[in-house]
C-alpha positions in Angstrom: -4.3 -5.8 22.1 -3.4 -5.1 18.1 -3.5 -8.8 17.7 -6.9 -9.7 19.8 -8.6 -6.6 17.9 -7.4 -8.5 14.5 -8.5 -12.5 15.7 -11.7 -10.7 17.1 -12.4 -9.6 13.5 -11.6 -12.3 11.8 -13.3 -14.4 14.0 -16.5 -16.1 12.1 -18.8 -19.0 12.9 -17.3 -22.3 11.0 -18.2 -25.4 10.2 -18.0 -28.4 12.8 -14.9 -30.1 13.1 -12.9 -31.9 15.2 -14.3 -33.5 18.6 -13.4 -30.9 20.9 -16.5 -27.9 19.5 -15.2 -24.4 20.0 -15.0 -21.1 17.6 -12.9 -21.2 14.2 -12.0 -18.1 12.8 -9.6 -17.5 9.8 -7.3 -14.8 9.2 -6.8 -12.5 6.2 -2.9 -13.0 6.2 -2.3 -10.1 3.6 -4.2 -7.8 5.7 -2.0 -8.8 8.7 1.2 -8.6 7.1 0.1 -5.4 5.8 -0.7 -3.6 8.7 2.9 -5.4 10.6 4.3 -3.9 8.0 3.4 -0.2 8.3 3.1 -0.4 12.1 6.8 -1.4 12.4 7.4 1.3 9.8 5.4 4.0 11.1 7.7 2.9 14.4 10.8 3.0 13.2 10.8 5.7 9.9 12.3 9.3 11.1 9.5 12.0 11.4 11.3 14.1 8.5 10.1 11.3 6.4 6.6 11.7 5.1 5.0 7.7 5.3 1.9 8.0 4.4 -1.0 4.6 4.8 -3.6 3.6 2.2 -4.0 6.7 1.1 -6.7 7.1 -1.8 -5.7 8.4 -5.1 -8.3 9.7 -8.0 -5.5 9.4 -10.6 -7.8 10.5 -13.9 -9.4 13.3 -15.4 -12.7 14.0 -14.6 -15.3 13.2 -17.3 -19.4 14.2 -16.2 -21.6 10.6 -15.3 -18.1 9.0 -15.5 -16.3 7.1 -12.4 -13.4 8.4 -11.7 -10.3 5.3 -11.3 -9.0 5.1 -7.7 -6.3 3.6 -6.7 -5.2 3.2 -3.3 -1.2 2.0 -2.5 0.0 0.5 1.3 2.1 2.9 2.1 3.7 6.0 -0.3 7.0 8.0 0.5 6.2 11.7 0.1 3.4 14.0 -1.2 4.3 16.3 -3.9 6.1 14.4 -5.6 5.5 10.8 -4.2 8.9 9.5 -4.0 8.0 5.7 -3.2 5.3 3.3 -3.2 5.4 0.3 -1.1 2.6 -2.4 -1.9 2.9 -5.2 0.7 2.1 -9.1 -0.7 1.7 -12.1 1.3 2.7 -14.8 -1.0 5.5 -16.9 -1.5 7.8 -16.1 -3.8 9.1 -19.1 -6.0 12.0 -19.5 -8.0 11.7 -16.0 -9.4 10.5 -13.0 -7.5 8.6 -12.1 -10.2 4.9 -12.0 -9.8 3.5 -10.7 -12.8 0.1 -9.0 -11.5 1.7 -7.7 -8.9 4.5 -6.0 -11.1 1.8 -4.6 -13.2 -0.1 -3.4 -10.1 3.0 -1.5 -8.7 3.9 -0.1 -12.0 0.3 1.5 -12.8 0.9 3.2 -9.2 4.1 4.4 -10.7 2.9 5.6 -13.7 -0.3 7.1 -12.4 1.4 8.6 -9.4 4.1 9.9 -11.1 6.3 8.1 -8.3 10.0 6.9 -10.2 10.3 4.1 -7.2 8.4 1.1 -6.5 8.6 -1.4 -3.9 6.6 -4.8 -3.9 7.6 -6.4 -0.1 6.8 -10.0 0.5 7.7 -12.4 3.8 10.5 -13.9 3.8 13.1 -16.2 5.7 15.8 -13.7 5.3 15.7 -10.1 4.3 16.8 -10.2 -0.4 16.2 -7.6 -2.5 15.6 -7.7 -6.3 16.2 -4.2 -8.3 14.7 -3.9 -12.0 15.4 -0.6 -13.4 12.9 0.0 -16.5 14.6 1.1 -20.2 11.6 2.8 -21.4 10.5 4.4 -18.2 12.5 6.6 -15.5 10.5 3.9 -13.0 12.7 1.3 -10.9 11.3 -1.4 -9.2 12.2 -3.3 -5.9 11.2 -6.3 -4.9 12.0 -6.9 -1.6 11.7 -10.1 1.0 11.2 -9.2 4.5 12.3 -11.2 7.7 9.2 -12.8 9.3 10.9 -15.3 11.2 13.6 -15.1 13.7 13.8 -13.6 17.1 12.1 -10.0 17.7 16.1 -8.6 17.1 16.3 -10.0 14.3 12.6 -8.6 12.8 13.5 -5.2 13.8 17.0 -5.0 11.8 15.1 -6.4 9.0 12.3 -3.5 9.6 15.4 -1.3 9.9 16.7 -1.5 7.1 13.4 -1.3 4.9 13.2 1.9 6.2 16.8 3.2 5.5 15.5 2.3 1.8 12.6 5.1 2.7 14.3 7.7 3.3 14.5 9.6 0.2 17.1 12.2 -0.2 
């Protein structure tokens, strides 16, 4: 039902093509990546760990006629302190995981939210992970790939151990 509720919204009237008419709809691939992503983790993450969804963050001062800066991570490990934030990406990683706006994305939640541990999770063939620990900042940053291919045994141990990276002492 998850799955018809997401082609039902993407669904849109397209152009003509083909010879056989019917209805084309396009999907927003980051959006469903995203939301695999915390559904299998919601799933799967023990209760004693706080996993919290796209939950919004006014992360400045407040100045009179000014608007405030929001910003509003996938998922985030913990509430006072945030312990990690997971931003989910779907794009292909090249030679170099690396991306560079979404580094700077990740480390502004960091910075902003105080959180020391940042995760950037993209699909993947096989499950790699990528740890950059920063020499001017107590922030690390991991940039993991995620299993989106294989049978359903082998998405769940790759879901598995995501979240065994979760759970903060």
């Amino acid at each position: 039902l998850g799955l018809c509720r997401l082609l039902v919204d993407g669904s849109q009237p397209g152009e003509v093509s083909g010879s056989v008419p019917a209805p084309a709809f396009l999907l927003d691939m980051a959006r469903v990546f995203e939301r695999y992503l915390t559904e299998r983790l919601l799933a799967v993450v023990p209760s004693t760990v706080r996993l919290t969804p796209q939950r919004r963050f006014v992360v400045n001062e407040m100045v009179a006629g000014q608007a405030d800066l929001v910003v509003r991570p996938d998922l985030t490990v913990g509430d006072d302190p945030i312990h990690v934030i997971v931003d989910a990406k779907w794009k292909r990683l090249d030679a170099t995981p690396l991306v560079t706006a979404d580094v700077y994305q990740m480390l502004a939640y960091c910075t902003s939210l105080g959180a020391e541990q940042g995760m950037l999770v993209y699909p993947g063939k096989r499950d790699q992970k990528w740890k950059y620990r920063l020499t001017g900042s107590p922030v690390t940053l991991t940039i993991r790939t995620l299993r989106v291919v294989g049978t359903e045994e082998q998405l769940a141990a790759s879901i598995k151990r995501l979240a065994r990276l979760l759970q903060v002492k």
